[in-house]
Short mmCIF file of C-alpha atoms and ligand atoms in Angstrom, two decimals:
data_model
loop_
_atom_site.label_atom_id
_atom_site.label_comp_id
_atom_site.label_asym_id
_atom_site.label_seq_id
_atom_site.Cartn_x
_atom_site.Cartn_y
_atom_site.Cartn_z
CA MET N 1 -26.04 -12.95 17.74
CA SER N 2 -23.18 -11.96 17.28
CA SER N 3 -21.89 -10.17 14.18
CA ARG N 4 -18.73 -10.35 12.87
CA PHE N 5 -17.95 -10.12 9.09
CA ARG N 6 -14.57 -10.77 6.59
CA ILE N 7 -14.84 -9.79 3.22
CA ARG N 8 -11.44 -11.09 0.93
CA THR N 9 -11.13 -8.62 -1.78
CA TYR N 10 -9.92 -10.39 -6.36
CA GLY N 11 -8.68 -7.92 -8.36
CA CYS N 12 -8.65 -4.12 -8.71
CA GLN N 13 -8.32 -0.56 -6.93
CA MET N 14 -11.92 -0.48 -7.89
CA ASN N 15 -12.71 -4.09 -5.96
CA VAL N 16 -10.33 -3.12 -2.92
CA HIS N 17 -12.65 0.31 -2.99
CA ASP N 18 -16.47 -1.45 -3.25
CA SER N 19 -15.16 -3.83 -0.25
CA GLU N 20 -14.78 -0.71 1.72
CA LYS N 21 -18.06 0.95 1.46
CA ILE N 22 -19.35 -2.30 1.90
CA ALA N 23 -17.35 -3.41 5.30
CA ASN N 24 -18.79 0.17 6.49
CA LEU N 25 -21.96 -0.61 5.00
CA LEU N 26 -22.07 -2.86 7.68
CA HIS N 27 -20.08 -1.11 10.29
CA HIS N 28 -22.72 1.18 10.01
CA HIS N 29 -25.44 -1.96 10.44
CA ARG N 30 -24.16 -2.47 13.10
CA TRP N 31 -21.45 -5.15 12.06
CA SER N 32 -17.59 -5.64 13.62
CA GLU N 33 -14.60 -6.94 11.61
CA ALA N 34 -13.70 -10.25 12.79
CA ARG N 35 -9.63 -10.39 13.71
CA GLY N 36 -9.81 -13.04 11.10
CA GLU N 37 -12.50 -15.40 9.39
CA ASP N 38 -11.56 -18.37 12.41
CA GLU N 39 -14.12 -15.95 14.09
CA ALA N 40 -15.95 -14.13 11.15
CA ASP N 41 -19.64 -14.84 10.85
CA LEU N 42 -20.04 -13.11 7.41
CA LEU N 43 -17.32 -13.66 4.55
CA VAL N 44 -18.12 -11.65 1.95
CA ILE N 45 -15.77 -12.59 -1.64
CA ASN N 46 -15.31 -9.49 -3.94
CA THR N 47 -14.43 -11.80 -6.88
CA CYS N 48 -12.15 -10.19 -10.84
CA SER N 49 -12.64 -12.18 -13.82
CA ILE N 50 -10.21 -10.10 -16.01
CA ARG N 51 -8.49 -13.07 -16.20
CA GLU N 52 -9.73 -16.63 -15.84
CA LYS N 53 -7.23 -17.64 -13.59
CA ALA N 54 -8.59 -14.92 -11.31
CA GLU N 55 -11.82 -16.13 -12.51
CA HIS N 56 -10.69 -19.78 -10.76
CA ARG N 57 -9.56 -17.99 -7.53
CA LEU N 58 -13.54 -17.89 -6.33
CA TYR N 59 -13.95 -22.15 -7.54
CA SER N 60 -11.36 -22.76 -5.60
CA ASP N 61 -11.94 -20.23 -2.96
CA LEU N 62 -15.97 -21.85 -2.86
CA GLY N 63 -14.88 -25.43 -1.98
CA ALA N 64 -12.37 -24.75 0.53
CA LEU N 65 -14.74 -22.87 2.15
CA ARG N 66 -17.97 -25.45 2.58
CA ALA N 67 -15.88 -26.77 5.70
CA TRP N 68 -16.10 -22.84 7.56
CA LYS N 69 -19.73 -22.67 7.00
CA ARG N 70 -19.81 -26.14 8.32
CA ALA N 71 -17.62 -25.95 11.83
CA ALA N 72 -20.50 -23.55 13.74
CA PRO N 73 -25.38 -22.64 12.72
CA GLY N 74 -25.64 -19.41 11.17
CA ARG N 75 -22.26 -18.30 9.71
CA ALA N 76 -23.82 -16.36 6.32
CA LEU N 77 -20.92 -16.63 3.50
CA GLY N 78 -21.28 -14.24 0.23
CA VAL N 79 -20.05 -13.27 -2.86
CA GLY N 80 -20.27 -10.24 -5.21
CA GLY N 81 -17.89 -8.96 -8.03
CA CYS N 82 -17.30 -9.48 -11.27
CA VAL N 83 -18.16 -13.32 -10.86
CA ALA N 84 -21.05 -12.62 -8.86
CA GLN N 85 -22.58 -10.03 -11.76
CA GLN N 86 -21.76 -12.55 -14.56
CA GLU N 87 -23.23 -15.44 -13.29
CA GLY N 88 -25.55 -14.73 -11.12
CA ASP N 89 -27.51 -17.31 -9.27
CA ALA N 90 -25.47 -19.93 -11.25
CA LEU N 91 -23.48 -19.75 -8.67
CA LEU N 92 -26.22 -20.40 -6.00
CA ARG N 93 -27.10 -23.42 -8.09
CA ARG N 94 -23.71 -24.20 -8.30
CA PHE N 95 -22.82 -23.59 -4.59
CA PRO N 96 -25.85 -24.32 -1.90
CA HIS N 97 -23.19 -23.31 0.87
CA LEU N 98 -23.65 -20.48 -0.82
CA ASP N 99 -26.09 -18.19 0.60
CA PHE N 100 -26.16 -14.96 -1.31
CA VAL N 101 -24.44 -12.62 -4.43
CA PHE N 102 -24.73 -9.70 -5.24
CA GLY N 103 -23.39 -8.09 -8.18
CA THR N 104 -21.20 -4.39 -8.35
CA HIS N 105 -24.89 -2.16 -8.81
CA ASN N 106 -26.00 -3.65 -5.98
CA LEU N 107 -23.43 -3.41 -3.23
CA ARG N 108 -26.17 -1.45 -1.19
CA ARG N 109 -28.01 -4.48 -0.94
CA VAL N 110 -25.84 -6.83 1.37
CA PRO N 111 -27.14 -6.14 5.00
CA ALA N 112 -30.82 -6.99 3.31
CA MET N 113 -28.90 -9.83 2.72
CA VAL N 114 -27.43 -10.92 5.23
CA GLU N 115 -30.63 -10.53 6.99
CA ALA N 116 -32.27 -12.95 4.50
CA ALA N 117 -29.46 -15.84 3.76
CA ARG N 118 -29.73 -15.26 8.33
CA ALA N 119 -33.80 -16.27 8.31
CA GLY N 120 -32.22 -18.89 6.28
CA GLN N 121 -33.32 -17.98 2.36
CA ARG N 122 -30.71 -17.06 -0.24
CA SER N 123 -30.74 -14.04 -2.11
CA ALA N 124 -29.09 -12.84 -5.76
CA ARG N 125 -29.34 -9.54 -7.39
CA VAL N 126 -27.73 -8.98 -10.30
CA ASP N 127 -29.78 -5.93 -12.13
CA GLU N 128 -28.29 -3.25 -13.88
CA SER N 129 -28.84 0.25 -12.48
CA ARG N 130 -28.57 2.75 -14.68
CA SER N 131 -29.28 5.30 -11.30
CA LEU N 132 -27.26 8.04 -9.48
CA GLU N 133 -28.00 5.96 -6.36
CA ARG N 134 -25.49 4.05 -6.76
CA PHE N 135 -22.93 6.57 -5.55
CA ASP N 136 -24.51 7.38 -2.59
CA TRP N 137 -22.95 5.76 0.62
CA PRO N 138 -23.18 6.58 4.18
CA GLU N 139 -20.47 8.64 5.76
CA ARG N 140 -17.18 7.14 7.35
CA HIS N 141 -18.02 5.42 9.76
CA PRO N 142 -15.76 6.24 13.04
CA ALA N 143 -14.65 2.26 12.74
CA THR N 144 -14.38 1.71 9.06
CA SER N 145 -10.31 2.54 8.02
CA GLU N 146 -9.74 3.57 5.05
CA HIS N 147 -7.66 0.66 3.59
CA SER N 148 -4.04 2.70 5.14
CA PRO N 149 -4.49 5.95 7.14
CA GLY N 150 -3.87 9.10 5.55
CA ARG N 151 -4.30 7.74 2.19
CA ALA N 152 -7.94 6.69 0.46
CA PHE N 153 -10.29 6.45 -2.88
CA VAL N 154 -13.13 7.75 -4.13
CA THR N 155 -14.91 7.49 -6.65
CA VAL N 156 -15.24 9.37 -9.66
CA MET N 157 -16.99 7.50 -12.88
CA GLU N 158 -17.95 3.39 -13.01
CA GLY N 159 -18.81 1.74 -16.15
CA CYS N 160 -16.76 1.89 -19.58
CA ASP N 161 -17.79 2.24 -22.58
CA MET N 162 -15.31 1.04 -24.60
CA PHE N 163 -15.51 -2.14 -24.64
CA CYS N 164 -11.50 -3.18 -25.62
CA THR N 165 -11.97 -7.08 -27.99
CA PHE N 166 -9.85 -8.46 -25.03
CA CYS N 167 -11.07 -6.58 -21.75
CA VAL N 168 -15.12 -8.27 -19.59
CA VAL N 169 -15.39 -5.08 -17.66
CA PRO N 170 -18.00 -4.13 -19.94
CA LEU N 171 -19.92 -6.75 -19.85
CA THR N 172 -19.58 -7.05 -16.32
CA ARG N 173 -19.26 -2.71 -14.74
CA GLY N 174 -21.64 -2.18 -17.83
CA ARG N 175 -21.68 1.17 -18.87
CA GLU N 176 -20.08 4.48 -18.00
CA ILE N 177 -21.98 6.96 -16.15
CA SER N 178 -20.00 9.71 -13.97
CA ARG N 179 -20.91 10.97 -10.94
CA PRO N 180 -21.59 14.51 -10.12
CA ALA N 181 -18.64 17.01 -9.22
CA ARG N 182 -19.86 18.62 -6.62
CA ASP N 183 -20.02 15.49 -4.81
CA VAL N 184 -16.81 13.90 -5.27
CA ILE N 185 -16.01 17.24 -4.38
CA ALA N 186 -17.23 17.45 -1.06
CA GLU N 187 -16.06 13.45 -0.21
CA VAL N 188 -12.78 14.50 -1.07
CA GLU N 189 -13.52 17.50 1.25
CA GLY N 190 -14.83 15.15 4.46
CA LEU N 191 -11.21 12.98 4.21
CA ALA N 192 -9.03 16.35 3.90
CA ALA N 193 -10.48 17.13 7.60
CA ARG N 194 -9.95 13.64 8.81
CA GLY N 195 -6.34 13.75 8.57
CA VAL N 196 -6.86 12.46 4.62
CA ARG N 197 -3.84 13.97 2.41
CA GLU N 198 -3.27 11.55 -0.84
CA VAL N 199 -6.73 10.84 -2.50
CA THR N 200 -6.36 8.59 -5.87
CA LEU N 201 -9.28 9.28 -7.84
CA LEU N 202 -11.31 6.37 -9.53
CA GLY N 203 -13.15 4.80 -12.54
CA GLN N 204 -13.37 2.39 -14.91
CA THR N 205 -11.85 5.02 -17.05
CA VAL N 206 -11.60 7.60 -14.97
CA ASN N 207 -9.65 9.76 -17.02
CA ALA N 208 -13.34 9.64 -19.03
CA TYR N 209 -14.98 11.35 -16.01
CA GLY N 210 -18.04 13.30 -17.44
CA ARG N 211 -17.33 13.28 -21.34
CA HIS N 212 -20.44 11.77 -22.34
CA ASP N 213 -22.14 15.15 -20.66
CA VAL N 214 -19.27 17.70 -22.40
CA ARG N 215 -19.93 16.78 -25.29
CA ARG N 216 -23.93 16.40 -25.69
CA GLY N 217 -24.21 19.90 -23.31
CA ARG N 218 -25.30 18.37 -20.65
CA ALA N 219 -22.76 18.91 -17.92
CA ALA N 220 -24.59 21.31 -16.01
CA ALA N 221 -27.56 19.98 -15.97
CA ALA N 222 -26.50 16.44 -15.24
CA GLY N 223 -23.70 18.56 -12.09
CA THR N 224 -20.18 17.55 -13.44
CA LEU N 225 -17.23 19.36 -15.11
CA GLY N 226 -14.22 17.98 -17.63
CA PHE N 227 -11.99 15.23 -15.48
CA ALA N 228 -9.15 18.59 -15.58
CA GLU N 229 -11.24 20.60 -14.50
CA LEU N 230 -12.66 18.35 -11.99
CA LEU N 231 -8.56 17.74 -11.01
CA GLU N 232 -8.38 21.82 -10.31
CA ARG N 233 -11.38 22.07 -7.91
CA LEU N 234 -10.81 18.74 -5.73
CA ALA N 235 -6.15 20.42 -6.16
CA GLY N 236 -8.06 23.48 -3.59
CA VAL N 237 -9.65 21.64 -1.09
CA PRO N 238 -6.81 22.42 1.84
CA GLY N 239 -5.68 19.62 3.09
CA ILE N 240 -5.36 17.22 -0.04
CA GLU N 241 -1.35 16.88 -0.70
CA ARG N 242 -1.57 14.95 -3.56
CA ILE N 243 -3.66 13.55 -6.33
CA ARG N 244 -3.72 10.51 -8.23
CA TYR N 245 -6.07 8.26 -10.71
CA THR N 246 -6.23 4.98 -12.56
CA SER N 247 -6.39 3.46 -14.56
CA PRO N 248 -7.21 6.56 -17.50
CA HIS N 249 -7.59 5.19 -20.41
CA PRO N 250 -5.34 6.63 -23.39
CA LEU N 251 -6.88 8.28 -25.81
CA PHE N 252 -8.50 10.71 -23.08
CA PHE N 253 -5.34 12.75 -22.21
CA ASP N 254 -7.27 15.82 -23.35
CA ASP N 255 -4.59 18.87 -23.39
CA ALA N 256 -5.94 20.25 -20.15
CA LEU N 257 -5.42 17.11 -17.89
CA VAL N 258 -1.86 17.53 -20.19
CA ALA N 259 -1.75 20.83 -18.46
CA ALA N 260 -3.03 20.13 -15.66
CA HIS N 261 0.00 18.50 -14.34
CA GLY N 262 2.37 21.42 -15.29
CA ARG N 263 0.47 23.50 -13.39
CA LEU N 264 -0.85 21.76 -10.54
CA PRO N 265 1.90 20.15 -8.20
CA ALA N 266 -0.41 18.70 -6.40
CA LEU N 267 -1.15 16.36 -9.36
CA CYS N 268 1.61 13.36 -8.55
CA PRO N 269 3.98 12.97 -11.69
CA HIS N 270 2.76 9.54 -12.25
CA VAL N 271 0.99 8.81 -15.06
CA HIS N 272 -0.07 5.01 -15.63
CA LEU N 273 -0.30 4.48 -19.68
CA PRO N 274 -2.06 1.40 -20.57
CA ALA N 275 -0.64 0.50 -24.14
CA GLN N 276 -1.79 -3.00 -24.13
CA SER N 277 0.97 -3.50 -27.05
CA GLY N 278 2.49 -1.71 -29.40
CA SER N 279 1.89 -2.90 -32.55
CA ASP N 280 -0.62 0.05 -34.27
CA GLU N 281 -2.31 -4.52 -36.21
CA VAL N 282 -3.46 -5.35 -32.31
CA LEU N 283 -4.16 -1.91 -31.83
CA GLU N 284 -6.75 -1.78 -34.07
CA ARG N 285 -7.41 -6.03 -32.98
CA MET N 286 -7.83 -4.45 -29.63
CA HIS N 287 -10.01 -2.37 -30.51
CA ARG N 288 -8.16 0.64 -28.70
CA ARG N 289 -8.87 3.31 -31.18
CA TYR N 290 -4.75 4.74 -31.64
CA ARG N 291 -1.41 3.30 -33.04
CA ALA N 292 1.52 3.12 -31.24
CA ALA N 293 2.50 6.80 -32.49
CA ASP N 294 0.87 8.02 -30.55
CA LEU N 295 1.63 6.91 -27.03
CA VAL N 296 4.60 8.21 -28.08
CA ARG N 297 2.89 11.51 -28.22
CA ILE N 298 1.55 11.36 -24.75
CA ALA N 299 3.73 10.14 -23.20
CA GLU N 300 5.91 13.75 -24.77
CA ALA N 301 3.21 15.31 -24.37
CA LEU N 302 3.03 14.86 -20.50
CA ARG N 303 6.75 15.32 -19.99
CA ALA N 304 7.14 18.61 -21.05
CA ALA N 305 4.26 19.80 -19.62
CA ARG N 306 6.02 18.11 -16.05
CA PRO N 307 9.28 16.80 -16.55
CA ASP N 308 10.03 15.12 -14.18
CA LEU N 309 7.05 13.01 -14.70
CA VAL N 310 6.67 9.14 -15.04
CA LEU N 311 4.88 6.43 -16.49
CA THR N 312 4.14 3.10 -15.58
CA THR N 313 2.02 0.72 -18.20
CA ASP N 314 -0.03 -2.57 -18.59
CA LEU N 315 0.93 -5.19 -21.57
CA ILE N 316 -0.59 -8.06 -22.89
CA VAL N 317 1.22 -10.73 -25.50
CA GLY N 318 0.24 -13.75 -26.98
CA PHE N 319 -3.50 -11.70 -28.25
CA PRO N 320 -4.80 -13.45 -30.56
CA GLY N 321 -2.79 -12.84 -34.29
CA GLU N 322 0.55 -12.01 -32.85
CA SER N 323 2.63 -12.36 -34.98
CA GLU N 324 6.86 -12.56 -34.09
CA ALA N 325 7.17 -8.51 -35.87
CA ASP N 326 4.12 -7.41 -33.37
CA PHE N 327 5.66 -8.60 -30.33
CA ARG N 328 9.00 -6.83 -31.68
CA ALA N 329 6.54 -3.49 -31.35
CA THR N 330 5.86 -3.66 -28.69
CA LEU N 331 9.83 -4.29 -27.26
CA ASP N 332 10.10 -1.53 -29.12
CA LEU N 333 7.06 0.82 -27.81
CA VAL N 334 8.40 0.06 -24.15
CA ALA N 335 11.95 1.40 -24.91
CA GLU N 336 10.84 3.91 -26.42
CA ILE N 337 8.76 5.28 -23.56
CA GLY N 338 11.39 4.16 -20.54
CA PHE N 339 8.18 3.50 -18.69
CA VAL N 340 9.60 3.11 -15.08
CA ASP N 341 7.11 -0.65 -14.93
CA ALA N 342 4.43 -2.57 -16.53
CA TYR N 343 1.62 -5.39 -14.92
CA SER N 344 2.30 -7.40 -18.36
CA PHE N 345 0.17 -10.45 -18.61
CA LYS N 346 -0.61 -12.86 -21.03
CA TYR N 347 -4.07 -12.80 -23.05
CA SER N 348 -6.45 -14.58 -21.42
CA PRO N 349 -9.86 -15.29 -23.18
CA ARG N 350 -12.47 -14.34 -21.77
CA PRO N 351 -16.05 -15.32 -22.02
CA GLY N 352 -18.54 -12.79 -24.04
CA THR N 353 -15.87 -11.24 -24.64
CA ARG N 354 -15.13 -10.79 -29.29
CA ALA N 355 -11.06 -11.26 -28.58
CA ALA N 356 -13.14 -15.21 -27.59
CA GLU N 357 -13.79 -15.32 -30.99
CA LEU N 358 -10.57 -13.93 -32.50
CA PRO N 359 -8.47 -16.83 -34.77
CA GLY N 360 -4.99 -17.23 -34.31
CA ALA N 361 -3.05 -16.97 -30.56
CA PRO N 362 0.48 -18.19 -30.06
CA GLU N 363 1.29 -21.39 -28.96
CA PRO N 364 0.98 -20.88 -25.02
CA ALA N 365 4.95 -21.42 -25.31
CA VAL N 366 5.22 -18.79 -27.51
CA ALA N 367 3.84 -16.24 -24.94
CA GLN N 368 5.34 -18.02 -21.64
CA ALA N 369 9.10 -17.00 -23.58
CA ARG N 370 7.65 -13.32 -25.22
CA LEU N 371 5.95 -12.92 -21.84
CA GLU N 372 9.64 -13.45 -19.55
CA GLU N 373 11.41 -11.44 -22.99
CA LEU N 374 8.84 -8.56 -22.63
CA GLN N 375 9.55 -8.07 -18.19
CA GLY N 376 13.37 -9.19 -18.62
CA LEU N 377 13.54 -5.78 -21.06
CA GLN N 378 11.08 -4.11 -18.08
CA ARG N 379 12.81 -5.46 -14.84
CA GLY N 380 16.48 -3.33 -17.16
CA LEU N 381 14.03 -0.24 -17.48
CA THR N 382 13.06 -0.21 -13.16
CA LEU N 383 16.41 -0.64 -12.21
CA ALA N 384 17.70 1.83 -14.33
CA ALA N 385 14.52 4.01 -13.56
CA HIS N 386 15.30 3.24 -9.51
CA ARG N 387 19.46 4.05 -9.81
CA ALA N 388 18.99 7.45 -12.06
CA ARG N 389 16.45 8.34 -8.00
CA VAL N 390 19.46 7.29 -5.80
CA GLY N 391 21.10 10.44 -3.89
CA THR N 392 18.16 13.31 -4.83
CA ARG N 393 15.38 13.03 -1.41
CA THR N 394 11.80 13.24 -2.39
CA ARG N 395 8.45 12.90 -0.40
CA VAL N 396 6.81 9.53 1.16
CA LEU N 397 3.74 8.88 2.34
CA LEU N 398 4.03 5.96 4.56
CA GLU N 399 2.05 3.05 4.86
CA GLY N 400 3.24 1.43 8.07
CA PRO N 401 5.12 -1.96 8.53
CA SER N 402 6.89 -3.66 5.58
CA ARG N 403 7.24 -7.37 4.55
CA ARG N 404 11.06 -7.38 4.99
CA GLY N 405 10.73 -6.20 9.48
CA GLY N 406 12.40 -5.29 11.48
CA THR N 407 11.99 -2.28 12.50
CA GLN N 408 11.04 -1.43 8.18
CA LEU N 409 8.86 0.79 6.76
CA THR N 410 6.76 1.08 3.74
CA GLY N 411 6.02 3.74 1.44
CA ARG N 412 5.00 5.30 -1.16
CA ASP N 413 6.56 8.98 -3.17
CA PRO N 414 4.99 11.06 -5.85
CA TYR N 415 5.86 8.43 -8.73
CA HIS N 416 4.22 6.15 -6.23
CA ARG N 417 7.72 3.68 -5.86
CA VAL N 418 8.21 2.02 -2.67
CA VAL N 419 10.74 3.83 -1.71
CA ASN N 420 11.78 1.99 2.71
CA LEU N 421 12.84 3.58 5.29
CA ASP N 422 14.14 2.28 8.50
CA ALA N 423 11.89 3.43 11.53
CA ALA N 424 14.47 3.69 13.94
CA GLU N 425 16.76 6.30 11.61
CA ALA N 426 12.67 8.93 11.52
CA GLY N 427 12.83 8.41 15.32
CA LEU N 428 9.08 6.42 14.76
CA ASP N 429 7.05 3.43 16.14
CA PRO N 430 6.30 1.97 13.21
CA GLU N 431 2.71 1.66 14.83
CA ARG N 432 1.69 4.03 14.51
CA ALA N 433 4.33 5.11 11.17
CA ALA N 434 1.05 4.99 8.76
CA GLY N 435 0.19 7.69 7.17
CA VAL N 436 3.05 9.81 8.67
CA LEU N 437 4.74 12.60 5.80
CA LEU N 438 8.44 11.99 5.63
CA GLU N 439 11.56 13.35 3.39
CA VAL N 440 13.91 11.59 2.46
CA GLU N 441 17.01 11.17 0.67
CA ILE N 442 16.86 7.73 -1.09
CA VAL N 443 20.43 6.11 -0.71
CA GLU N 444 20.04 2.62 -2.75
CA ALA N 445 18.30 1.29 -5.45
CA THR N 446 16.39 -2.75 -5.83
CA PRO N 447 14.55 -4.00 -8.73
CA HIS N 448 11.64 -3.90 -7.25
CA SER N 449 11.36 -0.64 -4.26
CA LEU N 450 14.57 2.20 -3.97
CA ILE N 451 15.84 2.49 0.42
CA GLY N 452 14.80 6.27 1.48
CA ALA N 453 17.26 8.09 5.12
CA PRO N 454 14.90 10.36 6.54
CA ARG N 455 16.14 14.21 5.60
CA VAL N 456 14.97 17.03 8.09
CA THR N 457 15.70 20.47 5.64
CA ALA N 458 14.47 23.34 4.15
CA GLY N 459 15.09 22.77 0.76
CA LEU N 460 13.68 19.79 -1.71
CA ARG N 461 14.59 17.99 -4.58
CA THR N 462 11.85 15.70 -6.17
CA GLY N 463 12.98 13.25 -7.34
CA PRO N 464 14.02 12.90 -11.98
CA GLY N 465 14.50 16.24 -11.94
CA GLN N 466 13.56 19.37 -10.69
CA ALA N 467 9.56 20.25 -10.80
CA LYS N 468 8.62 23.24 -12.47
CA PHE N 469 5.12 23.82 -12.96
CA ARG N 470 3.43 26.47 -15.15
CA LYS N 471 0.91 28.90 -14.77
CA SER N 472 -1.55 28.74 -17.60
CA PRO N 473 -3.74 31.25 -18.08
CA SER N 474 -6.21 29.88 -20.08
CA GLY N 475 -7.50 26.90 -17.17
CA PRO N 476 -8.86 23.90 -19.67
CA GLY N 477 -9.79 24.19 -22.72
CA PRO N 478 -11.99 22.05 -25.55
CA MET N 479 -11.80 18.50 -24.48
CA ARG N 480 -9.04 17.93 -27.53
CA THR N 481 -6.94 14.56 -26.95
CA VAL N 482 -3.28 15.26 -27.36
CA ALA N 483 -3.60 10.87 -29.95
CA ALA N 484 -7.18 13.59 -32.07
CA ARG N 485 -4.55 16.26 -33.15
CA SER N 486 -2.23 13.13 -35.27
CA GLY N 487 -5.89 12.33 -36.49
CA VAL N 488 -7.11 9.43 -34.75
CA ARG N 489 -10.80 9.64 -34.36
CA MET N 490 -12.06 9.85 -31.09
CA PRO N 491 -15.65 8.03 -29.96
CA GLY N 492 -18.25 10.12 -27.69
CA ILE N 493 -14.85 13.64 -28.77
CA ASP N 494 -15.65 14.42 -31.56
N1 5AD P 501 -6.64 -11.08 -20.88
C1 5AD P 501 -4.53 -10.19 -20.50
N2 5AD P 501 -5.03 -9.96 -19.50
C2 5AD P 501 -6.44 -8.53 -20.25
N3 5AD P 501 -6.19 -7.97 -19.32
C3 5AD P 501 -7.16 -7.28 -19.30
N4 5AD P 501 -8.26 -7.76 -19.91
C4 5AD P 501 -7.42 -9.29 -19.98
C5 5AD P 501 -7.34 -10.65 -20.34
N5 5AD P 501 -8.11 -10.75 -21.01
C6 5AD P 501 -4.83 -6.93 -18.51
C7 5AD P 501 -4.85 -5.45 -19.16
C8 5AD P 501 -5.52 -4.79 -18.44
C9 5AD P 501 -5.25 -4.97 -17.08
C10 5AD P 501 -6.08 -4.09 -15.95
O1 5AD P 501 -5.26 -6.44 -17.24
O2 5AD P 501 -3.91 -5.05 -20.02
O3 5AD P 501 -4.79 -2.86 -18.99
FE1 SF4 P 502 -11.52 -2.78 -20.27
FE2 SF4 P 502 -10.70 -1.50 -22.10
FE3 SF4 P 502 -13.04 -0.20 -20.99
FE4 SF4 P 502 -10.03 -0.63 -20.17
S1 SF4 P 502 -11.29 0.88 -21.86
S2 SF4 P 502 -12.25 -1.46 -18.20
S3 SF4 P 502 -9.17 -2.95 -20.81
S4 SF4 P 502 -13.17 -2.38 -21.92
#
């Protein structure tokens, strides 16, 4: 029987990486990747339930895939990810052409579930596990490619104990669990040996890495460290030139993490700081456990440590009880911090979350108008930040051909901005450019990206400002956060 698979992935980078893990596992079980779904014997949908729209995508996909399933005998169809975790075997009952359902802690069961499906057995596994086994994966198979050459995701922790009232993630990803540091370091060393230059550390609250172990005095036993110390170790891995992490929670920007941004040249000068709102009342109802002023302080501290650092954020409008004044506070915060980009969303009630019970959600038209106003403000900030880059130099890690077509290439600079450039100008074959690290001068700014021109020179200016790296003699400090100094109680830290 031929064995070719395809995976459709929705949602966050953790899902993208989970799909890579599933693909790797299937390669180890003698499957190969099909060029398209038409040629596939197995189709896996990796789902997202962060907002209602994302969840509905699955239901419309599954409806449309009845025809795919019927079109060839022996085809198998599976669903994983956050919707699978929440719905479990209800999905099997609702969709008779669906063969298997696997939860967020059950990825490693996929090959066995596929085999069962091919033998005519339907199954659902969504049991939660607190075991570290979920971090055990076979070595990357030679046929498994990274989402982009030269760059790789590395899981450092999973789950979330924060329970923001709007968020379904603690219900779909379970409790926080951190992976032993030596395993993370070994994985990064292995990636570097294969030519990976940029790693993005992943976790639902990635900078909470190790915090429970550190607080309980059992970090040595668990093999974990504070997050800043982990970064320090990874920055020492030869060949790794860029380290990013996503997504952090503002609460866990402790002094050591802020200092790491000043001390470690490999740590990219970009931080995603999910604000969600600029109103203290809304933040309280969201159970975010910080105030708007704490975010301003974190931004200032990060920029003091690394003057060229840029910030991006996530924002929600139309949260239950959000008044016009609350929304203005969000606009004010965005303008004050000067985010270089923002992902903004209309609040979407999620079943099982506390906010779903809260009264007072603004009218949909009001939420829509707020979203548009916020996005308008952000567009101006983004364009201004891009224009300020014109004339500066930076280094771009190329990802491949740009969507703009022709000989255009696309990549990212250390600030995580998209930079497009011409392959011919750089003397590169567009098909082989992915993974190349190139020095460029920014020659033009557009609303969504920068245009670069290749430059080969010895000196390197780094962008918005000259990066200064301070040597800190003290090393990672105790787990105190910037917010802690302002008197906010730190759950799990104080
Ligand atoms: N409605 C709207 N946006 C949400 N997010 C998370 N849950 C919801 C929800 N119920 C947003 C937050 C988070 C990002 C990943 O998605 O801004 O940071
Ligand atoms: Fe969701 Fe909040 Fe956890 Fe982020 S920190 S995953 S927003 S509950």
